[in-house]
Short mmCIF file of C-alpha atoms in Angstrom, two decimals:
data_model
loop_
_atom_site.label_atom_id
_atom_site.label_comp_id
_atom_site.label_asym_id
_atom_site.label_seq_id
_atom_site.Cartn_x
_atom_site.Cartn_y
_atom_site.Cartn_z
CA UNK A 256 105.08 92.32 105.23
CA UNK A 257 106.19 93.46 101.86
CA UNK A 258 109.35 92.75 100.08
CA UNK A 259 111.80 94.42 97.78
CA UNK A 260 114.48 92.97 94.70
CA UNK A 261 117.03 96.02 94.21
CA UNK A 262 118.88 95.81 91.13
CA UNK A 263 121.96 99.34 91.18
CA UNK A 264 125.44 99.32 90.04
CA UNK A 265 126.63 97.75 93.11
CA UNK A 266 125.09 94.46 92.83
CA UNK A 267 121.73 93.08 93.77
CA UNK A 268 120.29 92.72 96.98
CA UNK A 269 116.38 91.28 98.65
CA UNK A 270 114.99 93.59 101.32
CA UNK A 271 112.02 91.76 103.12
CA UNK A 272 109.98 91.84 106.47
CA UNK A 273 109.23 89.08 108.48
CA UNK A 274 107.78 89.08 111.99
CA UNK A 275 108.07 92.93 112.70
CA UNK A 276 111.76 92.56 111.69
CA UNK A 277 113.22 93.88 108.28
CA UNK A 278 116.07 91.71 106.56
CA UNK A 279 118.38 92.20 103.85
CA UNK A 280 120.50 89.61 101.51
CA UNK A 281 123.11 90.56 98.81
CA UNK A 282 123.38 87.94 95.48
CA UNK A 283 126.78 87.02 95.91
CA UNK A 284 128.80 83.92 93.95
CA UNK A 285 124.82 82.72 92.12
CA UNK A 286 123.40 82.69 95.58
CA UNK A 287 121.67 84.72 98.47
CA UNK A 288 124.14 85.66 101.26
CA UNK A 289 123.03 85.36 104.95
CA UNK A 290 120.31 87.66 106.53
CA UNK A 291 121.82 91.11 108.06
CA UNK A 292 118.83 92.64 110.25
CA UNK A 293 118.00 96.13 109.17
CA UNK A 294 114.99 97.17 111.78
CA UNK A 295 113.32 95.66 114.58
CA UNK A 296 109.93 95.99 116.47
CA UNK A 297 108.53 97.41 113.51
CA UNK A 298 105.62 98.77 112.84
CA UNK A 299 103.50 97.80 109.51
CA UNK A 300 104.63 98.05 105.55
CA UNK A 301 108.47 99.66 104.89
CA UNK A 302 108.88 101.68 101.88
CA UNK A 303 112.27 101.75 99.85
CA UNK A 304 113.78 104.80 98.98
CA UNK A 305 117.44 105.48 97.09
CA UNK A 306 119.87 107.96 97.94
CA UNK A 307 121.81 110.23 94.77
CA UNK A 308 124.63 106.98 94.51
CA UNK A 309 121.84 104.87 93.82
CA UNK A 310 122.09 102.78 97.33
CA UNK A 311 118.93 101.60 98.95
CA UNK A 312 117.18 103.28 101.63
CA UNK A 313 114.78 102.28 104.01
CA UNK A 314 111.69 104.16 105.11
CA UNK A 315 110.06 102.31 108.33
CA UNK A 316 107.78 102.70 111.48
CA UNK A 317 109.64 102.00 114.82
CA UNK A 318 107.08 100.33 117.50
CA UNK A 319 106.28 103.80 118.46
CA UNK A 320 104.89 104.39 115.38
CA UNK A 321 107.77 107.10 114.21
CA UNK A 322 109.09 107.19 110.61
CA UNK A 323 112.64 105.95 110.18
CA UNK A 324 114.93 106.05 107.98
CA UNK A 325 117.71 103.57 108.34
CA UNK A 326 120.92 104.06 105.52
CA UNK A 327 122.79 100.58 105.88
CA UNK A 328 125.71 100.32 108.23
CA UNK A 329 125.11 104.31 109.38
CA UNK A 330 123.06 105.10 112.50
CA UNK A 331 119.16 105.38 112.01
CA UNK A 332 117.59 108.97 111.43
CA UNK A 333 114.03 109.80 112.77
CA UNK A 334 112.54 111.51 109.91
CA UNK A 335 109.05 112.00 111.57
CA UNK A 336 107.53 111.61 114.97
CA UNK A 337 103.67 110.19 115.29
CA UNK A 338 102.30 113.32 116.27
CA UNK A 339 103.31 114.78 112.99
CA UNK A 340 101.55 113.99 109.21
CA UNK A 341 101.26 110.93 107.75
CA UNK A 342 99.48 109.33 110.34
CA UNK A 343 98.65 106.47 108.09
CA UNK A 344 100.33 103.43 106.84
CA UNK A 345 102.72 104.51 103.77
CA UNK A 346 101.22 103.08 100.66
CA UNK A 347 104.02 104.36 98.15
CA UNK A 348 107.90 104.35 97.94
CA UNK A 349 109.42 108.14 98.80
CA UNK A 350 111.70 109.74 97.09
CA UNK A 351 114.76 111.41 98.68
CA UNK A 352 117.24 113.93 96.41
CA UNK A 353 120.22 115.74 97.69
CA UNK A 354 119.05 116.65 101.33
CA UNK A 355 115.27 116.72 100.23
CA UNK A 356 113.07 113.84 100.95
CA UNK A 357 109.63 113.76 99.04
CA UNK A 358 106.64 111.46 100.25
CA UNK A 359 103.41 110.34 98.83
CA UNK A 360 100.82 108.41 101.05
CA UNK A 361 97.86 108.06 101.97
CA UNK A 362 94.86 110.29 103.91
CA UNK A 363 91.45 109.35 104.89
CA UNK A 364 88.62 112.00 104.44
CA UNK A 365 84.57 111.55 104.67
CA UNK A 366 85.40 108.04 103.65
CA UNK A 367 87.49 108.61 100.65
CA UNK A 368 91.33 107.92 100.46
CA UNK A 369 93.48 110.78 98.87
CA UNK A 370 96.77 110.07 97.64
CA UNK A 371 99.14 112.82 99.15
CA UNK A 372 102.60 114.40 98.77
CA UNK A 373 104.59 115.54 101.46
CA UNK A 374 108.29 117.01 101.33
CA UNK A 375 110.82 117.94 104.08
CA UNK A 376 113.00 121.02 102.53
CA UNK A 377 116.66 121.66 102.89
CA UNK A 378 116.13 123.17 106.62
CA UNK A 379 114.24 120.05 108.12
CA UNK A 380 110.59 121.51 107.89
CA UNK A 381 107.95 120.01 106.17
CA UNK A 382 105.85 121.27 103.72
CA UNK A 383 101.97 121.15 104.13
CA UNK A 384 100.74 117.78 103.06
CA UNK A 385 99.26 118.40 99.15
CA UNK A 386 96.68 116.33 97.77
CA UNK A 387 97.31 115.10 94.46
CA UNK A 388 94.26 112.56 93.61
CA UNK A 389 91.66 110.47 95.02
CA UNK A 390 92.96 106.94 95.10
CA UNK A 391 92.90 103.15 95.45
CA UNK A 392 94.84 102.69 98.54
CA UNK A 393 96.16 99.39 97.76
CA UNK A 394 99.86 98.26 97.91
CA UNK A 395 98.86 96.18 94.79
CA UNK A 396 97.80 99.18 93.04
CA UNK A 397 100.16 101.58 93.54
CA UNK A 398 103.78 101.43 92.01
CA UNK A 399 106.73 103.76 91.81
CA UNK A 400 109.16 103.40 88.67
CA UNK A 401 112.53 104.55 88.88
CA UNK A 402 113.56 105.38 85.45
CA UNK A 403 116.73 107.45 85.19
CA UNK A 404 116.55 110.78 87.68
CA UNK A 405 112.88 110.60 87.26
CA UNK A 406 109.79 108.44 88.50
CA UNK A 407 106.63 107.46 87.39
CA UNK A 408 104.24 106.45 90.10
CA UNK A 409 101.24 104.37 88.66
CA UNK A 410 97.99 104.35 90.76
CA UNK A 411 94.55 103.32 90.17
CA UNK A 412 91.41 105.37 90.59
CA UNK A 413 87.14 105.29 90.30
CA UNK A 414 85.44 108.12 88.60
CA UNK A 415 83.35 105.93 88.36
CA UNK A 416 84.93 103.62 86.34
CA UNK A 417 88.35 102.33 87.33
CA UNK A 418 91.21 103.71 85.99
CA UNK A 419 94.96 102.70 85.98
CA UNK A 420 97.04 105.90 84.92
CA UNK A 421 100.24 107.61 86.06
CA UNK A 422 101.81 110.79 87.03
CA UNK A 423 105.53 111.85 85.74
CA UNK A 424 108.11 113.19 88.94
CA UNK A 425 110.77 115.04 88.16
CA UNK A 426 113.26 117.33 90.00
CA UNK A 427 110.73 120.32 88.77
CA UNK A 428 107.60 118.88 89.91
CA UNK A 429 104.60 116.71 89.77
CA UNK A 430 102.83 116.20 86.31
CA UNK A 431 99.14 115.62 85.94
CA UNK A 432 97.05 112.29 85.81
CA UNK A 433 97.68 110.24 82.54
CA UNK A 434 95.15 107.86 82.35
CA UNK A 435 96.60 103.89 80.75
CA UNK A 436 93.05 102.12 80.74
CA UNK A 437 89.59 102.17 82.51
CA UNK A 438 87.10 99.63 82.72
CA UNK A 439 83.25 99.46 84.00
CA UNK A 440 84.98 96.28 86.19
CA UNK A 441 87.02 95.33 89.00
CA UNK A 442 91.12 95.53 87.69
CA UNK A 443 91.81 92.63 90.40
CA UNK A 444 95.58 92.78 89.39
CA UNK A 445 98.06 94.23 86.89
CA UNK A 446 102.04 94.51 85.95
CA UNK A 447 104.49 96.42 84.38
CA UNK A 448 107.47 96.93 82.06
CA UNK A 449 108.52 100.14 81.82
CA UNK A 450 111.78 101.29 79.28
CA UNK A 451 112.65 104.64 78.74
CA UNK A 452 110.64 104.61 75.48
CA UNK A 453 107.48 102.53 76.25
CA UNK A 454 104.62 101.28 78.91
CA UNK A 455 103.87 97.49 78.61
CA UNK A 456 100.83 96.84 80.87
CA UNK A 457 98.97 93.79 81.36
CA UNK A 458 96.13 93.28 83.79
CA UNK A 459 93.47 90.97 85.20
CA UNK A 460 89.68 92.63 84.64
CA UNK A 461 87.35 91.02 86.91
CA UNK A 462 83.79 90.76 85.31
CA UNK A 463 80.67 89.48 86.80
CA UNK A 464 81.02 86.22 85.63
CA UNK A 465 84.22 85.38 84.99
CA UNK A 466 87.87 87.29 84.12
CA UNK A 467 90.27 88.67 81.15
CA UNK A 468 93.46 89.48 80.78
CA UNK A 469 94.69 92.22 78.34
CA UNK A 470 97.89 93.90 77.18
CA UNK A 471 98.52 97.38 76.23
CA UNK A 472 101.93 99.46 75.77
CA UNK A 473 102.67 102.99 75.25
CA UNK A 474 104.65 105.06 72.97
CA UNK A 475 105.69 107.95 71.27
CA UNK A 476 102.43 107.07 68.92
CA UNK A 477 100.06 106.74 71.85
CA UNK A 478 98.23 104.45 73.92
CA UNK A 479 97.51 100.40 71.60
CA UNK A 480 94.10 99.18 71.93
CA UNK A 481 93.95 96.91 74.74
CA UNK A 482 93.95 93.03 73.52
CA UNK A 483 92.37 90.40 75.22
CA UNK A 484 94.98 87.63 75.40
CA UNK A 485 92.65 85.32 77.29
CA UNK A 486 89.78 84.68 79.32
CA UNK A 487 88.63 82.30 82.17
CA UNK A 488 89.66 82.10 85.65
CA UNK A 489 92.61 84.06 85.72
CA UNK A 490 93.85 85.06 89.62
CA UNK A 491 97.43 86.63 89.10
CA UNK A 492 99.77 88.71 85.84
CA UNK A 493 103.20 89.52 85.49
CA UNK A 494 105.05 90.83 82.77
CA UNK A 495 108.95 91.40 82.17
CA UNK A 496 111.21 91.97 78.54
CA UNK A 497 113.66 89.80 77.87
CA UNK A 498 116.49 90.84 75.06
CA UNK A 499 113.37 92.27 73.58
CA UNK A 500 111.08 89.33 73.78
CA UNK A 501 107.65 90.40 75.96
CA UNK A 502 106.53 87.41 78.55
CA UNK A 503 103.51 87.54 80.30
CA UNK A 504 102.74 85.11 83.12
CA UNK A 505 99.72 84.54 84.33
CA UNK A 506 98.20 81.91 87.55
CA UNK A 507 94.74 80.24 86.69
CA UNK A 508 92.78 77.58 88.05
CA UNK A 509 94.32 74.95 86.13
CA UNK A 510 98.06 76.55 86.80
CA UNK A 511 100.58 79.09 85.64
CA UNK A 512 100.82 79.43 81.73
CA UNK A 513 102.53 82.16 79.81
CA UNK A 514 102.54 84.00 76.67
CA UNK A 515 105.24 85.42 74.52
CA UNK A 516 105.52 88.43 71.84
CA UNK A 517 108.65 88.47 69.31
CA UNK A 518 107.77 91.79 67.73
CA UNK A 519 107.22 93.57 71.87
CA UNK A 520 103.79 93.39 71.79
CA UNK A 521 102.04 93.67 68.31
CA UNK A 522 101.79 89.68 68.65
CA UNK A 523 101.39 86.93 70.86
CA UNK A 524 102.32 83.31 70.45
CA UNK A 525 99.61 80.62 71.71
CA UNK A 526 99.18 79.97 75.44
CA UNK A 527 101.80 77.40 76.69
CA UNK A 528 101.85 76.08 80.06
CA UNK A 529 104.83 77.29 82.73
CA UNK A 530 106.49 76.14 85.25
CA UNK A 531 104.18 75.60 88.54
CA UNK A 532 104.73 77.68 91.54
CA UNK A 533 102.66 79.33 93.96
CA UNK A 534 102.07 83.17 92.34
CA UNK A 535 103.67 85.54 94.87
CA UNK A 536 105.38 89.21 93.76
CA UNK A 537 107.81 91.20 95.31
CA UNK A 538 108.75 94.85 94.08
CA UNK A 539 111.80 95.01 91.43
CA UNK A 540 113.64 98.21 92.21
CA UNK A 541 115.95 99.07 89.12
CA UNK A 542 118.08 101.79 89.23
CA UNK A 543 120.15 100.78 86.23
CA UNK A 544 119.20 101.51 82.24
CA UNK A 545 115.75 100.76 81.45
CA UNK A 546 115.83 99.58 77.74
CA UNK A 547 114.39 96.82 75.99
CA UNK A 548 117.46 94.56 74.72
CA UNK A 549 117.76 94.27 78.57
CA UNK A 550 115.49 92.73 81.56
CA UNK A 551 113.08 94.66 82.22
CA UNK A 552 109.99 94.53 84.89
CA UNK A 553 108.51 96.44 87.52
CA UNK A 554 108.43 93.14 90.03
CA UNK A 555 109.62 89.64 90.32
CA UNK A 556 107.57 86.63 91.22
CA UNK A 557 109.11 84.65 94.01
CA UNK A 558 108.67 82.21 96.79
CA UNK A 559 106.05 83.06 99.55
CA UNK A 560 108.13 81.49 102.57
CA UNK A 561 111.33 82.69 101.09
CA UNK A 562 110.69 86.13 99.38
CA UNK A 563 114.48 86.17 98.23
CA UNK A 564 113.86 83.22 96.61
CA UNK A 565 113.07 84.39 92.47
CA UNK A 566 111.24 82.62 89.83
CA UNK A 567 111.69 82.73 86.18
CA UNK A 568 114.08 85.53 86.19
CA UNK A 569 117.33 85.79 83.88
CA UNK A 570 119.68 87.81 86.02
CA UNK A 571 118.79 85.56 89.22
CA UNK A 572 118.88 82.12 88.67
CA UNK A 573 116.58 80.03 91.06
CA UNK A 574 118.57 77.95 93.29
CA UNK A 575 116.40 74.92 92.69
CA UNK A 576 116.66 73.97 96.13
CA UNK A 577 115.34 69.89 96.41
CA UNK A 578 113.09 69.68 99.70
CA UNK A 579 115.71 68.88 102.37
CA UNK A 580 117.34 72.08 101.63
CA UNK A 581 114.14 74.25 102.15
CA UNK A 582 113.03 72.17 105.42
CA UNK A 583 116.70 73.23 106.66
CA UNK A 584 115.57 76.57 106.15
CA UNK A 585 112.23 76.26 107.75
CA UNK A 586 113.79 75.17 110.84
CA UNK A 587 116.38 77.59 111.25
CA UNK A 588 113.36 80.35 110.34
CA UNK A 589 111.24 78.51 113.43
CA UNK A 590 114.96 78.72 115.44
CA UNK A 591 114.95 82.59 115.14
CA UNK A 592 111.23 82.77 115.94
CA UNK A 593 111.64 80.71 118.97
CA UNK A 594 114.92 80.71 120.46
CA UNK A 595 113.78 78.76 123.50
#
């Protein structure tokens, strides 16, 4: 199942699934707290929404296949029952304001996937489901921002190229398709690092022999030409600012290696090698000032087993755990799995 890193002016806290079962830990004292059980028995991917303080909010299937919304220590709310729209697995994070709760999934028609917004109004009904764009349905694909009181939800799309754009959501509406970058090839993966002045975007272009990765940003001037930073067998990106300092990561066949601009993105230093994990990413939601002095990035990489567990990020140390320390964890995982 997916997993979430929330970042507000409370604190910071990992929301993750495991075995039909959704979890939460607060960072507490330079370390994850125990797990406090959100949902069980259910039912595919969870989405994260955030109320007006800020505070996380979960959007989940029960095992009947009804959409939940569960609001920490309060009593779950049922926000829609099977029978009603969308009957398919949520691709995208909602967004809920004042009493309103917006929603943008997916639909299936004549083989195509459509991505679709849906809003419950002040009464309780629901609009009629509005199709925005036809889509790449992929969880890998598809990102909602937070940035301020508004969103930008980045999507890819073929027509017939592949494009990775965005749309702009405010509390007045829905803004049209701005398109980032297109390519004849496969975009196999990409990242972000969004302030409230620029778009850093690096991504992974699959090509019929081999693959590329190349770095673009956005600003007030426009969209940069895309550079090429490197090419060979590249499987995984991620990108994050650091007190204005631009580091891309990046998993190839040989390992993990990273690059690094001092002037946010006009430059890049030579390829050094990084430290050597296994490349796994779990959504960074960050509802506090996006700018570039701070950290910035749209997800974290982190542990597979242990999707609490960060890598290479500033604000959450990694524990370091030696081996005895995660086997303890393992088995006490196992434990909860089989009680008996």
């Amino acid at each position: 199942m997916n997993s979430y890193i929330i970042k507000n002016h409370e604190g910071i806290y990992s929301v993750y699934g495991e075995n039909n079962c959704i979890y939460e830990r607060e960072w507490t004292d330079c370390k994850w707290g125990k797990a406090k059980t959100i949902a069980i028995n259910t039912k595919g991917s969870f989405s994260l929404m955030r109320n007006n303080k800020g505070e996380p909010l979960i959007l989940y299937r029960d095992k009947d296949g009804n959409l939940m919304l569960a609001n920490r220590d309060k009593p779950h709310k049922m926000v829609l029952r099977n029978n009603s729209e969308p009957k398919t697995i949520l691709h995208i994070d909602g967004i809920i304001r004042d009493n309103t709760i917006r929603l943008f999934y997916n639909r299936d028609y004549l083989n195509e996937s459509y991505l679709t917004e849906q809003h419950r109004r002040d009464d309780g009904s629901w609009s009629n489901p509005i199709t925005l764009d036809s889509y790449i349905p992929d969880d890998k694909m598809t990102r909602l921002v937070s940035l301020g009181s508004n969103y930008i939800l980045f999507y890819s799309k073929k027509v017939p190229e592949q494009q990775i754009g965005y749309r702009e959501i405010s509390p007045f509406g829905i803004r049209e398709f701005k398109m980032l970058y297109a390519t004849g090839y496969k975009i196999q993966d990409y990242s972000l690092a969004v302030t409230e002045e620029e778009i850093h975007l690096t991504a992974v272009i699959s090509t019929a022999r081999t693959s590329k990765l190349i770095y673009l940003k956005k600003d007030n001037s426009g969209i940069s030409k895309a550079k090429i930073l490197f090419e060979g067998g590249v499987k995984g990106c991620h990108i994050s600012i650091e007190n204005s300092k631009i580091i891309i990561l990046i998993n190839t066949a040989k390992g993990n290696c990273r690059f690094t601009s001092y002037d946010m993105g006009i430059s890049f230093k030579r390829m050094e090698n990084a430290d050597q994990f296994v490349f796994n990413k779990s959504v960074f939601a960050d509802y506090t000032r996006q700018i570039a002095d701070n950290f910035v990035a749209s997800e974290l990489l982190t542990d597979c087993s242990f999707p609490y567990e960060v890598r290479l990020c500033p604000i959450i140390p990694c524990n370091n755990e030696n081996e005895v320390e995660k086997l303890k964890k393992e088995i006490e995982r196992l434990k909860k799995l089989h009680p008996n």
